[in-house]
Short mmCIF file of C-alpha atoms in Angstrom, two decimals:
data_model
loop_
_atom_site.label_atom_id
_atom_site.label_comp_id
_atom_site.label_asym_id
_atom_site.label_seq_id
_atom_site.Cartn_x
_atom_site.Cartn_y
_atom_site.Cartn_z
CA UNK A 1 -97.64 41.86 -53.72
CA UNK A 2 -99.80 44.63 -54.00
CA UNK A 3 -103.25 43.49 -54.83
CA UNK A 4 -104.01 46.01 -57.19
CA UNK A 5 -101.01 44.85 -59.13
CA UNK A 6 -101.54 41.41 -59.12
CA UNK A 7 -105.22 42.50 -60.09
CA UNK A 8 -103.96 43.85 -63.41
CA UNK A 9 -101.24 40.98 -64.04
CA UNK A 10 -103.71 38.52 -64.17
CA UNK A 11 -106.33 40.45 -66.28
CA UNK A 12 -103.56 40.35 -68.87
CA UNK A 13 -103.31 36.67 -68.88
CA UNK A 14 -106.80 35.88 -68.53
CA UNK A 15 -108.56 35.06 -72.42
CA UNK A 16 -112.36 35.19 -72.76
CA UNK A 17 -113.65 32.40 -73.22
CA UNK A 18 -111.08 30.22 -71.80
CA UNK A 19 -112.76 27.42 -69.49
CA UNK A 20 -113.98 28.46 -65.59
CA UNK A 21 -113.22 31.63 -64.64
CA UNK A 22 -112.10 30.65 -60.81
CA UNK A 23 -110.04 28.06 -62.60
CA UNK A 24 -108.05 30.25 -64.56
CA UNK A 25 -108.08 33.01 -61.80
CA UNK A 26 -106.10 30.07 -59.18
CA UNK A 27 -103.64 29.13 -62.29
CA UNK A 28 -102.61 32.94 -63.01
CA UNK A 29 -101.91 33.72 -59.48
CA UNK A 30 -100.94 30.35 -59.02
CA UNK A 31 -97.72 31.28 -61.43
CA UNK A 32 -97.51 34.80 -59.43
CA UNK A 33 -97.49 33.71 -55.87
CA UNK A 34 -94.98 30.71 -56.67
CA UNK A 35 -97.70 28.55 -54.69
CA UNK A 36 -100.83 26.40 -55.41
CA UNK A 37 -103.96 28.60 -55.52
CA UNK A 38 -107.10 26.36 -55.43
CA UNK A 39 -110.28 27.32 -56.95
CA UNK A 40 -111.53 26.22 -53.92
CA UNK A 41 -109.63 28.81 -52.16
CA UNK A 42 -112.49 31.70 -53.12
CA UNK A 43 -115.54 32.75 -51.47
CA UNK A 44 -118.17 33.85 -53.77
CA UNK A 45 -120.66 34.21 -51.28
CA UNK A 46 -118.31 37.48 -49.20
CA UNK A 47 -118.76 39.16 -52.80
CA UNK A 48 -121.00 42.10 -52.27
CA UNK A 49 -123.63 42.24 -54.55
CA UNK A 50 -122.30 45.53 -56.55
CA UNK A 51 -118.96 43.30 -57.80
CA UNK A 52 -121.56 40.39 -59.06
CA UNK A 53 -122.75 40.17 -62.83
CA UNK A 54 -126.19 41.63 -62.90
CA UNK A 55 -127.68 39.04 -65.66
CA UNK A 56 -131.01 40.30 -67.39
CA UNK A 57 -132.55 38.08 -70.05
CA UNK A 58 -135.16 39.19 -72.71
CA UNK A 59 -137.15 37.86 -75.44
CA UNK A 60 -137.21 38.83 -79.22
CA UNK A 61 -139.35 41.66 -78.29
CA UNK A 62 -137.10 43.01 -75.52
CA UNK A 63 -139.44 41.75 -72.42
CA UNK A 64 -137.57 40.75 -69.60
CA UNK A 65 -138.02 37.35 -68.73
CA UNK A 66 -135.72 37.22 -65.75
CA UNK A 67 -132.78 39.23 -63.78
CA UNK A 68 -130.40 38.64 -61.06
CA UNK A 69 -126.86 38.60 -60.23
CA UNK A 70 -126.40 34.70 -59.77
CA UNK A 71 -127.14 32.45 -63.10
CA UNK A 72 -128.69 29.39 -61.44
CA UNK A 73 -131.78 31.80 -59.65
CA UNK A 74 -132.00 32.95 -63.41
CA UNK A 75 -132.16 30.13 -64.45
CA UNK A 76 -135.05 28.68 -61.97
CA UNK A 77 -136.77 31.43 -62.80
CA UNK A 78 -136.89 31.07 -66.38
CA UNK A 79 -137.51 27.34 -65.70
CA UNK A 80 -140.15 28.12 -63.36
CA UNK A 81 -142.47 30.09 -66.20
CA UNK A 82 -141.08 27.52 -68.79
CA UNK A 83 -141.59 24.08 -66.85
CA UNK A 84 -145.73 23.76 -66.94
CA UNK A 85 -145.44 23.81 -71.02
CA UNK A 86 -143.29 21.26 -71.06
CA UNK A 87 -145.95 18.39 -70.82
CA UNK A 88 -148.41 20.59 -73.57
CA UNK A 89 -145.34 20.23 -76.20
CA UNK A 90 -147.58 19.60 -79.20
CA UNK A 91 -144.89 16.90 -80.12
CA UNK A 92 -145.69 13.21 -80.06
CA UNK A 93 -142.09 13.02 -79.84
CA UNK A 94 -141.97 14.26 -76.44
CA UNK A 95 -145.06 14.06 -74.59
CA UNK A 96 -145.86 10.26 -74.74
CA UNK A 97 -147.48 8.33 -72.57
CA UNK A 98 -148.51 4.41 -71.69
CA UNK A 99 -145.24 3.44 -73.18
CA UNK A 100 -144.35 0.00 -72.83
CA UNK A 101 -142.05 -1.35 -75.41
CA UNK A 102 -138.61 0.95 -77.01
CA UNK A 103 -140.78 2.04 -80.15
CA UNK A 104 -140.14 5.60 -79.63
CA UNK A 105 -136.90 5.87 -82.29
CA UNK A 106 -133.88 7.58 -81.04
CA UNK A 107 -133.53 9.31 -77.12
CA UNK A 108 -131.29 12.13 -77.92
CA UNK A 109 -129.77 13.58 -74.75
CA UNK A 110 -130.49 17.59 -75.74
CA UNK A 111 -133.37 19.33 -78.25
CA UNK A 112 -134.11 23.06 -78.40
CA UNK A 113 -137.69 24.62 -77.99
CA UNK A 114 -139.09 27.80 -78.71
CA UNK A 115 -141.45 29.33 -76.34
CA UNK A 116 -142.22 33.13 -76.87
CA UNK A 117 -139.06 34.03 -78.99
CA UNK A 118 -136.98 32.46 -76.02
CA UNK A 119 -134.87 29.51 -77.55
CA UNK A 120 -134.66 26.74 -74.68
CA UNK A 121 -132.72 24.09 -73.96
CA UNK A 122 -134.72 20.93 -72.75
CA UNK A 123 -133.76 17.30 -71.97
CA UNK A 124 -135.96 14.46 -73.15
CA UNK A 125 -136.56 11.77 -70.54
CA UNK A 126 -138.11 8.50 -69.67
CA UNK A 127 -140.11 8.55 -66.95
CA UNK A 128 -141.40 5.69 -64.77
CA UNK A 129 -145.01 5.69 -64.78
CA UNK A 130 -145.48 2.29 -62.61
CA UNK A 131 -147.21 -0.14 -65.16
CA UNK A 132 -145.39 1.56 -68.03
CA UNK A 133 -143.35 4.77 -69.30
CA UNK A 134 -144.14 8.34 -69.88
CA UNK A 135 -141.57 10.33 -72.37
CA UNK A 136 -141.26 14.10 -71.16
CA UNK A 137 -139.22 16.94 -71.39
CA UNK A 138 -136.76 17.54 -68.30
CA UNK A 139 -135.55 21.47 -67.91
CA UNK A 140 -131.97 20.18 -66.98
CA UNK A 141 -129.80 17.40 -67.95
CA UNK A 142 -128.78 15.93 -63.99
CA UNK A 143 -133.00 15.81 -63.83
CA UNK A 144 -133.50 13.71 -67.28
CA UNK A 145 -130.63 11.27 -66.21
CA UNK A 146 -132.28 10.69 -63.09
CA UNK A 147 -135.63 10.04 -64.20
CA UNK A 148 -134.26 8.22 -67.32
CA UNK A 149 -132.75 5.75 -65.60
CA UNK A 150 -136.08 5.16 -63.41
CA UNK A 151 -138.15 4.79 -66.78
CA UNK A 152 -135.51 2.31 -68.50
CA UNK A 153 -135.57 0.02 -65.47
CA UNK A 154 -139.31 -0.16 -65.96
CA UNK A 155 -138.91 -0.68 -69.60
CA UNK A 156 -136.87 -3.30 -68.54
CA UNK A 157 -138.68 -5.37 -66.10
CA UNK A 158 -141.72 -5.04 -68.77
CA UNK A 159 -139.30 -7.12 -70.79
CA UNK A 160 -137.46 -9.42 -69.13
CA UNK A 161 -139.76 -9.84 -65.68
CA UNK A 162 -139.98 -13.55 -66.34
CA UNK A 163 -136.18 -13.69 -66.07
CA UNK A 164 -135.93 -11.64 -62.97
CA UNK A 165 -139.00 -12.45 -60.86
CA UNK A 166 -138.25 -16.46 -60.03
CA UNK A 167 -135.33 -15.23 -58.21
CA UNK A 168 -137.15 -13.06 -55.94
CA UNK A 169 -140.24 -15.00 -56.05
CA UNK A 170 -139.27 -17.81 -54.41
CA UNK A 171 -136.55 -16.44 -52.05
CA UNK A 172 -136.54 -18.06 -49.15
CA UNK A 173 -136.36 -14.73 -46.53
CA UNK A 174 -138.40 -12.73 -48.28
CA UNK A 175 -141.08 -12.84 -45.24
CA UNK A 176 -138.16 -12.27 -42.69
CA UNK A 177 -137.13 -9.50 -45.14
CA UNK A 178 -140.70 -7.66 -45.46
CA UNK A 179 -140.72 -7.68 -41.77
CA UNK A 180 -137.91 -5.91 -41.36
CA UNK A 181 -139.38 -3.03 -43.62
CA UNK A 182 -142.55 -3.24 -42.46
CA UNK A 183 -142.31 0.73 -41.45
CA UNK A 184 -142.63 0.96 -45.29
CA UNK A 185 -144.33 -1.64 -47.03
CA UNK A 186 -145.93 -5.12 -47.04
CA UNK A 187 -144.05 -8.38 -48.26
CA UNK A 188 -145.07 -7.46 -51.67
CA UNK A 189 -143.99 -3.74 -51.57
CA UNK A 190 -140.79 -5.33 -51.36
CA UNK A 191 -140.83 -7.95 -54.02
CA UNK A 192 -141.06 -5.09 -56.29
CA UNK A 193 -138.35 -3.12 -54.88
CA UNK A 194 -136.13 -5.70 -54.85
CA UNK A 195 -137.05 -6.58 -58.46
CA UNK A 196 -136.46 -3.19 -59.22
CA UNK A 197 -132.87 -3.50 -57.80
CA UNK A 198 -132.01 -6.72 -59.47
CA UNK A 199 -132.93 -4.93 -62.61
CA UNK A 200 -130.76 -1.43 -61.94
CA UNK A 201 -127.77 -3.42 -60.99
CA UNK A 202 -127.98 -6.44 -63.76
CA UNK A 203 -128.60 -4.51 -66.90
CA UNK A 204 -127.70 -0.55 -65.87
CA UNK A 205 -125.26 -0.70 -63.41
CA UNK A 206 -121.64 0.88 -65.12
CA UNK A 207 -123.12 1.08 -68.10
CA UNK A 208 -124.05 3.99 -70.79
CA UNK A 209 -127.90 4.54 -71.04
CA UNK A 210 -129.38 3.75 -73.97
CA UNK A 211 -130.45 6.37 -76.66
CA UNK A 212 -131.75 4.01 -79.37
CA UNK A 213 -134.12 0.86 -79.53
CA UNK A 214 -131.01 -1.60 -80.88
CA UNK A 215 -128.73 -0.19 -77.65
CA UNK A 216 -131.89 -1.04 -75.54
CA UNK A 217 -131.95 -4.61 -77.76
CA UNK A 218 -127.96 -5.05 -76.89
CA UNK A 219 -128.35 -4.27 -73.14
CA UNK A 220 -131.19 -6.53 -72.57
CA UNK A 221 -129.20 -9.42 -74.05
CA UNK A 222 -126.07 -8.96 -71.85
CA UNK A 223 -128.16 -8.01 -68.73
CA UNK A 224 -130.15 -11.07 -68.82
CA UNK A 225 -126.66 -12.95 -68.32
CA UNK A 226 -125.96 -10.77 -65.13
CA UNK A 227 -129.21 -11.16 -63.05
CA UNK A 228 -127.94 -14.24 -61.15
CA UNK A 229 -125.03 -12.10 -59.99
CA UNK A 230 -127.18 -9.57 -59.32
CA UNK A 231 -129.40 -11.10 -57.29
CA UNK A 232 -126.38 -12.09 -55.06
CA UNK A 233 -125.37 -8.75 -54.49
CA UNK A 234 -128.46 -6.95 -53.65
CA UNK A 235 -129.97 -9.45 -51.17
CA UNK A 236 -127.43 -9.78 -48.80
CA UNK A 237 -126.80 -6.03 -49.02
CA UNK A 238 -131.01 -5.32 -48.53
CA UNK A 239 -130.90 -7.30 -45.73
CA UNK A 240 -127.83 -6.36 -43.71
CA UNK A 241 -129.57 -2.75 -44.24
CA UNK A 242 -132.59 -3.22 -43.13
CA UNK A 243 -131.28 -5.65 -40.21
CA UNK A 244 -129.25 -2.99 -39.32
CA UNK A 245 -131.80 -0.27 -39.37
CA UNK A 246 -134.21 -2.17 -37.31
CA UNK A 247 -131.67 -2.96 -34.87
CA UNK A 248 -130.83 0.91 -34.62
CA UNK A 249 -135.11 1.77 -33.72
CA UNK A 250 -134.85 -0.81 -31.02
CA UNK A 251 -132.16 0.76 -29.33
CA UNK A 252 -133.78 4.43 -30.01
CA UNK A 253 -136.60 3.19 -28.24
CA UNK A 254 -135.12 1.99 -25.41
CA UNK A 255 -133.15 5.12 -24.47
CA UNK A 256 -134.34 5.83 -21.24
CA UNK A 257 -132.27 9.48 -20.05
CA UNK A 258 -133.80 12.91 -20.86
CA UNK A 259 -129.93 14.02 -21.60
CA UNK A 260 -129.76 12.05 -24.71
CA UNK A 261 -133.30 13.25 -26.10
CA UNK A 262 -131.41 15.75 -28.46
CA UNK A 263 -129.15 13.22 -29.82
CA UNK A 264 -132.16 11.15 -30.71
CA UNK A 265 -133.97 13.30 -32.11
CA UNK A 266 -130.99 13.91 -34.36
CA UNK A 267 -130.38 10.24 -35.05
CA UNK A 268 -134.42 9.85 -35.81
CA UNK A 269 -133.94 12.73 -38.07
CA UNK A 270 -131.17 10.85 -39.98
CA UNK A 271 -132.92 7.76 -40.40
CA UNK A 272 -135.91 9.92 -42.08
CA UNK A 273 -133.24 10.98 -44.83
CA UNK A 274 -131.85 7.47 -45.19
CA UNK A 275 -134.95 5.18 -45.25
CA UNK A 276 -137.16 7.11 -47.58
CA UNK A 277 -140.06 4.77 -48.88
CA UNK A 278 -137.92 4.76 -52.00
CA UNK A 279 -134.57 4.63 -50.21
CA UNK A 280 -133.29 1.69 -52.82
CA UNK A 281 -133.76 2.81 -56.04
CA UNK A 282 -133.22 6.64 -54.95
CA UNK A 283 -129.72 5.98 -53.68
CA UNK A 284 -126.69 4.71 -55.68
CA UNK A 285 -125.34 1.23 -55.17
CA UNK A 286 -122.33 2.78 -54.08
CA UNK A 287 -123.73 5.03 -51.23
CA UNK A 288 -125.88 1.48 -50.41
CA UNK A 289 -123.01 -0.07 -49.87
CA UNK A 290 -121.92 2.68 -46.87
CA UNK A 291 -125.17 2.40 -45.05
CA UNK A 292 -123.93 -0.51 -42.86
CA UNK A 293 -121.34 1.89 -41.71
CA UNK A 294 -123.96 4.45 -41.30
CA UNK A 295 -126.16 2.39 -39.12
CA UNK A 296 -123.04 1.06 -37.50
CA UNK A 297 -121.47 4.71 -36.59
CA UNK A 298 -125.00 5.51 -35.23
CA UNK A 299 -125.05 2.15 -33.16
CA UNK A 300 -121.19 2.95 -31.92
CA UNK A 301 -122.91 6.79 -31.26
CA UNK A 302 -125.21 5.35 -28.99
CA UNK A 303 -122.99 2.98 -27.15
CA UNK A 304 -120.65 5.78 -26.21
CA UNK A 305 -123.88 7.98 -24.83
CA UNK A 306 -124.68 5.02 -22.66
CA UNK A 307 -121.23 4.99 -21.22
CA UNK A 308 -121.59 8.93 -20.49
CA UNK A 309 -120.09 10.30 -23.29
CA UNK A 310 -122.85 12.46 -23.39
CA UNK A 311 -120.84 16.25 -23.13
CA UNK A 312 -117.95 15.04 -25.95
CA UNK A 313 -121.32 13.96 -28.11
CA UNK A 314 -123.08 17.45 -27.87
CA UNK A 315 -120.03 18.75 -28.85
CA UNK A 316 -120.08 16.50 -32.01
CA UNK A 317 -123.33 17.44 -32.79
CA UNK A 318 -122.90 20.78 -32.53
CA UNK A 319 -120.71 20.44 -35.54
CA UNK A 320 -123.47 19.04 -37.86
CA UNK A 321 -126.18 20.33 -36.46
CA UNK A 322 -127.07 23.78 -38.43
CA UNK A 323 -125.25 22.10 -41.51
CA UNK A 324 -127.91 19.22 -41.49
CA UNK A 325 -130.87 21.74 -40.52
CA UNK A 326 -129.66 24.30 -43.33
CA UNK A 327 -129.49 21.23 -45.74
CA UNK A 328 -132.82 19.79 -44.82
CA UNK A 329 -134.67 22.87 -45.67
CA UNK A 330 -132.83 23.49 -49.13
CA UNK A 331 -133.95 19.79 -49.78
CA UNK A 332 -137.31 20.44 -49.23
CA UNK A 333 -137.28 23.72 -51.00
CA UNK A 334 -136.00 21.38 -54.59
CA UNK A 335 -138.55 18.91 -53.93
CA UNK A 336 -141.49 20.99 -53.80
CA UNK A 337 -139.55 22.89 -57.13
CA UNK A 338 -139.09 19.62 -58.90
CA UNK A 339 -134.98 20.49 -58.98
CA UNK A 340 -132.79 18.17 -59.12
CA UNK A 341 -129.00 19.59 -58.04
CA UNK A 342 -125.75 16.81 -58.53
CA UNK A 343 -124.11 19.40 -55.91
CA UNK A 344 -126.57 19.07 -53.46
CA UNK A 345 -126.64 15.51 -53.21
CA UNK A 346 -122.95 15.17 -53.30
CA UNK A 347 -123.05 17.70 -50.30
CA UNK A 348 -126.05 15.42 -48.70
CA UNK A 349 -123.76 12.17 -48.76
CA UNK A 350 -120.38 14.20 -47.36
CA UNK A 351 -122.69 15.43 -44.42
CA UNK A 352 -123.00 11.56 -43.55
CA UNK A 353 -119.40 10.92 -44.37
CA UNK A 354 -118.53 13.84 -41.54
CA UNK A 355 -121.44 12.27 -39.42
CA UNK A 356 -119.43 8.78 -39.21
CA UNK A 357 -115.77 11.31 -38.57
CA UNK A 358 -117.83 12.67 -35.78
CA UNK A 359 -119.01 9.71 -34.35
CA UNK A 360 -117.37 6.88 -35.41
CA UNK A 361 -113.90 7.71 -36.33
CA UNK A 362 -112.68 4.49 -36.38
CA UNK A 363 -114.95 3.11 -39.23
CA UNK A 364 -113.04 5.37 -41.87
CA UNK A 365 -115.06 7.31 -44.53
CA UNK A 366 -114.92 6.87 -48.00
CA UNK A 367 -113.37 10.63 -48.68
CA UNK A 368 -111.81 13.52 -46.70
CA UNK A 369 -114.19 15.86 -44.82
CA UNK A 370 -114.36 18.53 -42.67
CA UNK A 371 -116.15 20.98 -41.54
CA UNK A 372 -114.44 23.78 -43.53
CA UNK A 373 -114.28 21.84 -47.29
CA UNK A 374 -118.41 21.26 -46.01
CA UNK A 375 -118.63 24.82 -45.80
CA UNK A 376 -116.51 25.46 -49.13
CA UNK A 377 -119.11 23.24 -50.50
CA UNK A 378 -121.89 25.20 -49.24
CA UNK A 379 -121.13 28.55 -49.88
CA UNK A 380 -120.74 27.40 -53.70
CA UNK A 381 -124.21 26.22 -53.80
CA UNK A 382 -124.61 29.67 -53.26
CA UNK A 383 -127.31 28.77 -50.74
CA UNK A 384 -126.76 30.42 -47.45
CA UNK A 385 -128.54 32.94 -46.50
#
């Protein structure tokens, strides 16, 4: 079919606004080709810049505020003037700190702000402040979730500690656990983290967060009934991790031939992104759970170098390498930001699901991957180059 036709048969069945726009582009030519067009199937980033909306926003008084031709850089931008007013909001509503009991009335999820006859969108959240909970404006609603659910667990061990702590307390490997972690912290560094853990999975764990004091009342009550449970889960798991991990650095530093050195490096690299100080509360329970299989595909990586494997393995990691470099360096560049991306960190966990296809076949991974739906991935971060 000739593409300027098609072009033209599916601007007549397009409707503004009507959902995504690569959405409705795969249906319409979906129903013209007779075959299954994914939105997946298009490559924003080939678009030359001349075919790309050029988006210019202004205030009331017609001062541009930002331009560009992709909306999330607009965005950033705007964010990036907007986000050091944020804690100067001269609203006790939303800039509270020392917080240490639910008597700030309602959470809602979304309020509008004014700044220089710019209408913004900004996202209340709770933040952890260690001995008790700041309440700030977030700039998007992935970043307020995320630090939310940091300041409710504090909120929570501030009111039930005394019906967490005796569990961990008086554990009876918590030494033997400490010294398995003692790269990042002391025996008491990880009382608290596992108190923190207890508290994520007993009383937030599958369940909505809270937006008003009698939600926070309701989810106390039910989460005090779960920390037993809890406490089974996340030991074991803790300690098969960090067993794991620690077995992985003794076998690191006994590698011995100059032909591996790149493959370490790569593996050392990987264990920097896994075992952040933070690495327990920062990561889902359900990415937790894979990290035995993690460690495991690294230990099965290793075993295969030492049997001479070592030209299939460069091969291997000449698959993930840039992907895992060009990743590391966007991850940096959101930290320093303070942005928090969902697509980024979904990308982050498929790069160690295609680590463990790599490497480990045989251990499975908990969703397809290749290198191509990695790159799909990519290229709609709209990141590359």
């Amino acid at each position: 079919v000739p593409v300027p036709d098609t072009a033209r048969q599916v601007l007549r069945e397009l409707r503004y606004p009507n959902g995504c726009l690569l959405t409705s582009l795969a249906q319409s030519l979906t129903r013209i080709a007779g075959a299954t067009i994914s939105p997946d199937a298009f490559r924003l980033s080939q678009v030359p810049d001349p075919l790309r909306m050029r988006i210019r926003v202004v205030d009331a008084t017609g001062r541009e505020l930002a331009i560009g031709r992709d909306l999330a850089s607009v965005r950033k931008q705007l964010w990036a003037d907007a986000q050091p007013t944020w804690q100067a909001i001269d609203d006790a509503r939303f800039n509270r700190q020392h917080i240490t009991t639910w008597d700030f009335g309602d959470l809602p999820e979304r309020v509008e702000v004014s700044r220089g006859g710019l209408v913004l969108a900004a996202y209340p959240a709770l933040i952890d402040a260690g001995a008790s909970v700041s309440l700030q404006l977030a700039s998007t609603p992935d970043a307020a979730l995320l630090q939310t659910r940091g300041g409710l667990r504090r909120l929570i061990l501030l009111a039930a500690a005394s019906d967490i702590e005796p569990h961990i307390e008086w554990l009876p490997g918590l030494g033997e656990l400490a010294a398995l972690g003692d790269d990042l912290g002391d025996r008491e560094y990880w009382k608290a983290r596992l108190l923190e853990l207890v508290a994520d999975r007993a009383f937030l764990e599958g369940q909505p967060l809270p937006r008003s004091q009698p939600m926070f009342e309701r989810m106390l009550a039910t989460g005090r009934e779960r920390v037993g449970l809890a406490v089974q889960d996340v030991v074991p798991l803790a300690t098969l991790i960090l067993e794991s991990g620690a077995a992985v650095r003794r076998e690191l530093r006994a590698v011995a031939s100059s032909a591996w050195l790149y493959a370490v490096a790569d593996i050392e690299s990987q264990l920097a992104e896994l075992f952040p100080p933070d690495f327990l509360l920062a990561t889902t329970w359900r990415q937790l759970q894979s990290y035995p299989r993690y460690l495991r595909a690294i230990q099965w990586r290793l075993e295969r170098l030492a049997s001479g494997n070592v030209a299939r393995d460069r091969q291997w990691f000449a698959e993930i390498d840039a992907r895992w470099a060009a990743f590391r360096e966007l991850a940096a560049q959101y930290q320093r930001e303070g942005i928090h991306d969902a697509g980024l960190v979904h990308y982050r966990w498929l790069l160690e699901e295609f680590r463990v296809s790599l490497f480990a076949q045989q251990l499975g991974t908990l969703t397809p991957v290749s290198g191509k739906r990695l790159d799909q991935l990519w290229a709609k971060l709209g990141s590359i180059g």
